[in-house]
mmCIF file of C-alpha atoms in Angstrom:
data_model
loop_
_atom_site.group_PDB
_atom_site.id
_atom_site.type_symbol
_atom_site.label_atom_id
_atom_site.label_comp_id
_atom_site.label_asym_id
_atom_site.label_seq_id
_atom_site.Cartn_x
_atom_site.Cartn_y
_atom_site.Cartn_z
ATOM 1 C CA UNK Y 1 -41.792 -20.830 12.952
ATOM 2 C CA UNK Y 2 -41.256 -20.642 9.027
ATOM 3 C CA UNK Y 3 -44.821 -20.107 8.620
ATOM 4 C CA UNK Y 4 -44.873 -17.193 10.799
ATOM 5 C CA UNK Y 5 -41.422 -15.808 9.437
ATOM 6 C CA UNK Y 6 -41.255 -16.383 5.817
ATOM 7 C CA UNK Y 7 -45.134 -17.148 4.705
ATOM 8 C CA UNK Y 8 -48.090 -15.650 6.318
ATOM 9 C CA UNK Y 9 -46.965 -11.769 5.985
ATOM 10 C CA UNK Y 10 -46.358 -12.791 1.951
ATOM 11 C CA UNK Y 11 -49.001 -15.465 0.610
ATOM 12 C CA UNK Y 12 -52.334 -13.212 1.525
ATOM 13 C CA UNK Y 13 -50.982 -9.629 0.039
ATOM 14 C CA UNK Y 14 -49.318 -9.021 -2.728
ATOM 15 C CA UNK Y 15 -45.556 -6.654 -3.050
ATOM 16 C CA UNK Y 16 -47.829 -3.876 -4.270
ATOM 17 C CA UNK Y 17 -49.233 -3.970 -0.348
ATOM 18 C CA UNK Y 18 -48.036 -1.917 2.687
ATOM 19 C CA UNK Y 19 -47.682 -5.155 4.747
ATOM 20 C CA UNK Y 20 -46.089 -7.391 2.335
ATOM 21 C CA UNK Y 21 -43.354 -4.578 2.087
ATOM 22 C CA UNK Y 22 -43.039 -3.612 5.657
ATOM 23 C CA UNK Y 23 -42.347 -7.379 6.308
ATOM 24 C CA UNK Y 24 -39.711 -8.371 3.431
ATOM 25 C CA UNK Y 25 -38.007 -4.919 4.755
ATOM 26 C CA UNK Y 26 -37.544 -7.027 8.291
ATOM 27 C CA UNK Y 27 -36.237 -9.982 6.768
ATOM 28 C CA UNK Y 28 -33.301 -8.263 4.009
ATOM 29 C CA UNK Y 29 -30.418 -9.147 5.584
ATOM 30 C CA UNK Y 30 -31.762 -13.030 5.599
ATOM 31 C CA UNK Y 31 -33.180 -13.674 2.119
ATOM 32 C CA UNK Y 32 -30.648 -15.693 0.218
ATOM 33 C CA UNK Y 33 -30.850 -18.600 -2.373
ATOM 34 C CA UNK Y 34 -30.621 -21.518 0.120
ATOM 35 C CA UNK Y 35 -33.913 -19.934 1.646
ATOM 36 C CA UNK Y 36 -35.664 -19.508 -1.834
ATOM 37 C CA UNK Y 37 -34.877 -23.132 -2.332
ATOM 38 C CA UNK Y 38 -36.057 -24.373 0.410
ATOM 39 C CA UNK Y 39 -39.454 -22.310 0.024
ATOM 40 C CA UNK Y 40 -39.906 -23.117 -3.669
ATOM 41 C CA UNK Y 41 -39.018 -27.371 -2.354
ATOM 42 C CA UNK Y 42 -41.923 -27.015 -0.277
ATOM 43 C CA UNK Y 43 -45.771 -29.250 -1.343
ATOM 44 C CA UNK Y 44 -47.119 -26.043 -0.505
ATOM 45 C CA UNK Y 45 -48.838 -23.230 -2.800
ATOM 46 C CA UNK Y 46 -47.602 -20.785 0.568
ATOM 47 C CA UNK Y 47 -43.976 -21.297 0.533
ATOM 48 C CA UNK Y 48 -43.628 -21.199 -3.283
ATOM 49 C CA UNK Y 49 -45.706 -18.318 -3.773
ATOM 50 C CA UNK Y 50 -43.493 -16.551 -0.943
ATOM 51 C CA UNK Y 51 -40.240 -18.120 -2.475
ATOM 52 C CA UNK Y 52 -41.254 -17.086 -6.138
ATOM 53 C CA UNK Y 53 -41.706 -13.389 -4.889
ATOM 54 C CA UNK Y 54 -38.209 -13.186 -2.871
ATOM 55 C CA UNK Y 55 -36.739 -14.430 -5.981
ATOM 56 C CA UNK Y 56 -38.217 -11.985 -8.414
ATOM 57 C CA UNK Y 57 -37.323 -8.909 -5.877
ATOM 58 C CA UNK Y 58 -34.063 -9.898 -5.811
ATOM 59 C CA UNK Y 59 -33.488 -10.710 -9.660
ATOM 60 C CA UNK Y 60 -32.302 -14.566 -8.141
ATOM 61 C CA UNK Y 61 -31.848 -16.039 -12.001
ATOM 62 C CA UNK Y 62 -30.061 -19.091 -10.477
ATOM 63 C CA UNK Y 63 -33.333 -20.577 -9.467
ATOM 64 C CA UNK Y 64 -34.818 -20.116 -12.425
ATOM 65 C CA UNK Y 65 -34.361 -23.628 -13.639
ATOM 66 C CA UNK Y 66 -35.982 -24.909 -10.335
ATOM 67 C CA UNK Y 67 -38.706 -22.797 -10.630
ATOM 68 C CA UNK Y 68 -39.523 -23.445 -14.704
ATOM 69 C CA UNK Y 69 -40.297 -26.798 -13.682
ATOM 70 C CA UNK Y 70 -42.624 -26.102 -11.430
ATOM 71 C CA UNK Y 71 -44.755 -23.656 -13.292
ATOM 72 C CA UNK Y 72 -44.456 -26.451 -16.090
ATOM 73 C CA UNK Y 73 -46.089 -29.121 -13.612
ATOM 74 C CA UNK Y 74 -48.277 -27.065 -11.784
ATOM 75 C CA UNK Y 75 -48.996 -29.378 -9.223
ATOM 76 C CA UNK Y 76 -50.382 -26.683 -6.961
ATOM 77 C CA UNK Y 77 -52.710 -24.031 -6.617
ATOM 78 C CA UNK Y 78 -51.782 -20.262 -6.629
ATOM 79 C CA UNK Y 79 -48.373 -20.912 -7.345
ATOM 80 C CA UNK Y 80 -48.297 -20.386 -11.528
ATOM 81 C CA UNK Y 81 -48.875 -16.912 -10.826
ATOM 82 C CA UNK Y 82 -45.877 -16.165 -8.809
ATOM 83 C CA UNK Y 83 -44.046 -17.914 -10.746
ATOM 84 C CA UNK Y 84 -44.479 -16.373 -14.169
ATOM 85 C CA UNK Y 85 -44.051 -12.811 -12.324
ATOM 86 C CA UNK Y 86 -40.683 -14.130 -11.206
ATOM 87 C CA UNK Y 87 -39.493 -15.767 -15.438
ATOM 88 C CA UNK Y 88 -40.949 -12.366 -16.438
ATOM 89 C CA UNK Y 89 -38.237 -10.306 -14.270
ATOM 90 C CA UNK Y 90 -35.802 -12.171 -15.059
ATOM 91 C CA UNK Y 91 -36.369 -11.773 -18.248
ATOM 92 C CA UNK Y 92 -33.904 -14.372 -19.884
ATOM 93 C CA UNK Y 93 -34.473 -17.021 -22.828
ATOM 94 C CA UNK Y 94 -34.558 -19.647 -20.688
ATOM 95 C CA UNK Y 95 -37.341 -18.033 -18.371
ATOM 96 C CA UNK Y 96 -39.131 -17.424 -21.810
ATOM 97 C CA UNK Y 97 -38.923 -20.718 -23.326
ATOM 98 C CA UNK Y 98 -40.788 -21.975 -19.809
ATOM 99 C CA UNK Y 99 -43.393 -19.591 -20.347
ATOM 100 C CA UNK Y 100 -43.519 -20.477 -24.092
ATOM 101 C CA UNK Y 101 -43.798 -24.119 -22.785
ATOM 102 C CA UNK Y 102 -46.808 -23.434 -20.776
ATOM 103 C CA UNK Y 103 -48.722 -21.607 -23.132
ATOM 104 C CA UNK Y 104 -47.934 -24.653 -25.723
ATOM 105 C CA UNK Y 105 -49.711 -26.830 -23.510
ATOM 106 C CA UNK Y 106 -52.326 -25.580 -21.303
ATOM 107 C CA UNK Y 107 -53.784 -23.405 -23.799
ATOM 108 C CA UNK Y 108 -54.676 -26.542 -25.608
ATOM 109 C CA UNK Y 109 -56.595 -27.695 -22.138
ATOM 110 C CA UNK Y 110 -59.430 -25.660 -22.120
ATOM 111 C CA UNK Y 111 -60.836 -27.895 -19.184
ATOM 112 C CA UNK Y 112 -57.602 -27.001 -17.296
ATOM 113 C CA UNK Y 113 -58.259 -23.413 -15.686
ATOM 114 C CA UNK Y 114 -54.566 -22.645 -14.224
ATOM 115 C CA UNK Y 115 -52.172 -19.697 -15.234
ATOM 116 C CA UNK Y 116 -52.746 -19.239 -18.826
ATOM 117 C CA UNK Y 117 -53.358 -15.606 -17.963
ATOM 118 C CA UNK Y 118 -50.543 -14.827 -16.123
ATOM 119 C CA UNK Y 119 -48.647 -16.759 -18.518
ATOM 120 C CA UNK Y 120 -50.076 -14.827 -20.887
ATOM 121 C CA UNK Y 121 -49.892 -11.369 -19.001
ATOM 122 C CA UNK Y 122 -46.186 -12.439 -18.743
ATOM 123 C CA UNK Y 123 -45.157 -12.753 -22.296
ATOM 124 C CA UNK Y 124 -47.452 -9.986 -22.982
ATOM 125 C CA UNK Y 125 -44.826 -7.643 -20.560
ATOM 126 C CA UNK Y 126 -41.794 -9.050 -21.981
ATOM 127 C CA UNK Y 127 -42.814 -7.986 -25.267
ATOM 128 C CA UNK Y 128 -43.245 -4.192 -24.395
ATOM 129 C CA UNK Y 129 -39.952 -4.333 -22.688
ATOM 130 C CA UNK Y 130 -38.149 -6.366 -25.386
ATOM 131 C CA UNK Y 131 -39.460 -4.761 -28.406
ATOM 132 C CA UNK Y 132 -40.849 -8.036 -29.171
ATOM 133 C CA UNK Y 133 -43.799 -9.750 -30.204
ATOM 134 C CA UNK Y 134 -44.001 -13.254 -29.316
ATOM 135 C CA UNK Y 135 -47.800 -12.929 -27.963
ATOM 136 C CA UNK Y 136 -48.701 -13.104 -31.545
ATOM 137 C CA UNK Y 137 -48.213 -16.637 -32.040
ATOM 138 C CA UNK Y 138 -50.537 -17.611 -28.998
ATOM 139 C CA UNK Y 139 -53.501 -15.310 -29.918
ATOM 140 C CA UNK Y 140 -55.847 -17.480 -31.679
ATOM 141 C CA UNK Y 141 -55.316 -20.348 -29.240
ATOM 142 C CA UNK Y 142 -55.983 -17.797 -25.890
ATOM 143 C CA UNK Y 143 -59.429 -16.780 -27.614
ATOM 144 C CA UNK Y 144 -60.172 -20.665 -28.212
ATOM 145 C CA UNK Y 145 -59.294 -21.165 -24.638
ATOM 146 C CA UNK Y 146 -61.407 -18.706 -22.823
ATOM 147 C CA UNK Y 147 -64.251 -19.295 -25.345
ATOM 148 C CA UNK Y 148 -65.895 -20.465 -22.158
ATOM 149 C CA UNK Y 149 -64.580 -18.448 -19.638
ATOM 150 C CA UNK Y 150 -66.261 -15.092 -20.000
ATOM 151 C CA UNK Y 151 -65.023 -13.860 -16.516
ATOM 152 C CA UNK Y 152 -61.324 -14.384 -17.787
ATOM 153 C CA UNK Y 153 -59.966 -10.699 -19.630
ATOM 154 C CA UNK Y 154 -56.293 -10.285 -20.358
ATOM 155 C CA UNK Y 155 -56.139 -6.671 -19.957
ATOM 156 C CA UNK Y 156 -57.260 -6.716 -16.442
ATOM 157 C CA UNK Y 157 -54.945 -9.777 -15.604
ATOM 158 C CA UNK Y 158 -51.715 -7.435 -17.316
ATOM 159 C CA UNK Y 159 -52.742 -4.918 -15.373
ATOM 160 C CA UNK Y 160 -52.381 -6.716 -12.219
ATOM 161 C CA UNK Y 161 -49.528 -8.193 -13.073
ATOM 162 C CA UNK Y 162 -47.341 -5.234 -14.096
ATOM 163 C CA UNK Y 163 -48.628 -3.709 -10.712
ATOM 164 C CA UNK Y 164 -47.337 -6.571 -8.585
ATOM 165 C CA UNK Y 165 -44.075 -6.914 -10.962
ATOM 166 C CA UNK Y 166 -43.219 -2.931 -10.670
ATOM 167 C CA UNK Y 167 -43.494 -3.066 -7.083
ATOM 168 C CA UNK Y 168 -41.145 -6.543 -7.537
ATOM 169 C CA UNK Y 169 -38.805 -4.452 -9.587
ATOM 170 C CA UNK Y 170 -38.888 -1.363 -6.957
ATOM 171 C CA UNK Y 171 -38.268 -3.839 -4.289
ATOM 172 C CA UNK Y 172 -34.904 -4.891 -5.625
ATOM 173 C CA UNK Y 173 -34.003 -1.461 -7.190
ATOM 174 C CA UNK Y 174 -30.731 0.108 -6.021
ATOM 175 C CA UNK Y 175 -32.494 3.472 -7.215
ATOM 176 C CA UNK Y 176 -35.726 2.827 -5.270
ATOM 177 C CA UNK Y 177 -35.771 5.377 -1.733
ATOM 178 C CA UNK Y 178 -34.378 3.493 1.201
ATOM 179 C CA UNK Y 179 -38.177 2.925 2.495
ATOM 180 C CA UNK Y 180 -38.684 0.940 -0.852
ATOM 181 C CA UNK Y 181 -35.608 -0.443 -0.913
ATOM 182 C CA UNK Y 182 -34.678 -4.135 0.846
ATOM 183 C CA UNK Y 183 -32.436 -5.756 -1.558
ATOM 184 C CA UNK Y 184 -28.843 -4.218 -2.238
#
């Protein structure tokens, strides 16, 4: 039953996709923190994926020190990338000292092929939005790391991720149309 309900419309598509927003609008009334919790507690890329988006639509910061934790251990597939989309809107110093984290270690393991993009796409975002430039610092050690990964580009990975984080954003936006809109 919590497959059905809260995973398989979300894990498979992404927010930018008709189905994954026709099936959060069914379930607004019930998303709430105890839920994200319980998704995100989960040994399961599925439920943490599906957590990690419900949390970034609906701006939940309080989980934010759950979920840091988790991108930091990565202890399962798929997950890093929901994850960083959810510290990146936010937005918050604590969400980008966890991303900051990351990229301090698992740049350094080039044998480790996890997030680093997203993590990277991530602070690359928060940058244009925050007038900042903290990518700077993690430049030379993202070319050492993909010096063997020639299928890995950055561009294409930001562009992704600002897709699926705009349609986040226009999920939880009280200016978004009704028919876009599920959070209040």
């Amino acid at each position: 039953a919590v497959f059905a309900k809260w995973l398989t419309p979300f894990y498979l598509t992404g927010p930018e996709d008709p189905p994954f927003r026709s099936a959060i609008d069914a379930l607004r009334s019930e998303v709430d923190e105890p839920i994200v919790r319980q998704l995100l507690s989960f040994m399961n890329w599925r439920p943490k994926v599906a957590g990690a988006y419900f949390a970034a639509a609906t701006n939940m910061v309080a989980v934010e020190d759950l979920m840091g934790p988790l991108l930091l251990r990565s202890d399962v597939c798929d997950a890093g990338r929901a994850y960083c989309l959810a510290l990146a809107r936010f937005n918050t110093s604590r969400g980008r000292q966890y991303l900051f984290e990351y990229l301090d270690y698992y740049l350094s393991r080039t044998e480790l092929w996890f997030d680093q993009a997203d993590a990277m796409a991530a602070v690359t975002r928060l940058d244009r939005v925050n007038g900042t430039n903290d990518i700077a610092r993690y430049e030379d050690r993202w070319r050492a790391f993909i010096a063997n990964k020639s299928s890995w580009d950055l561009a294409r990975t930001s562009a992704t991720f600002d897709v699926r984080l705009d349609a986040l954003i226009t999920l939880g936006s009280p200016s978004a149309t009704s028919r876009d809109r599920w959070w209040p």
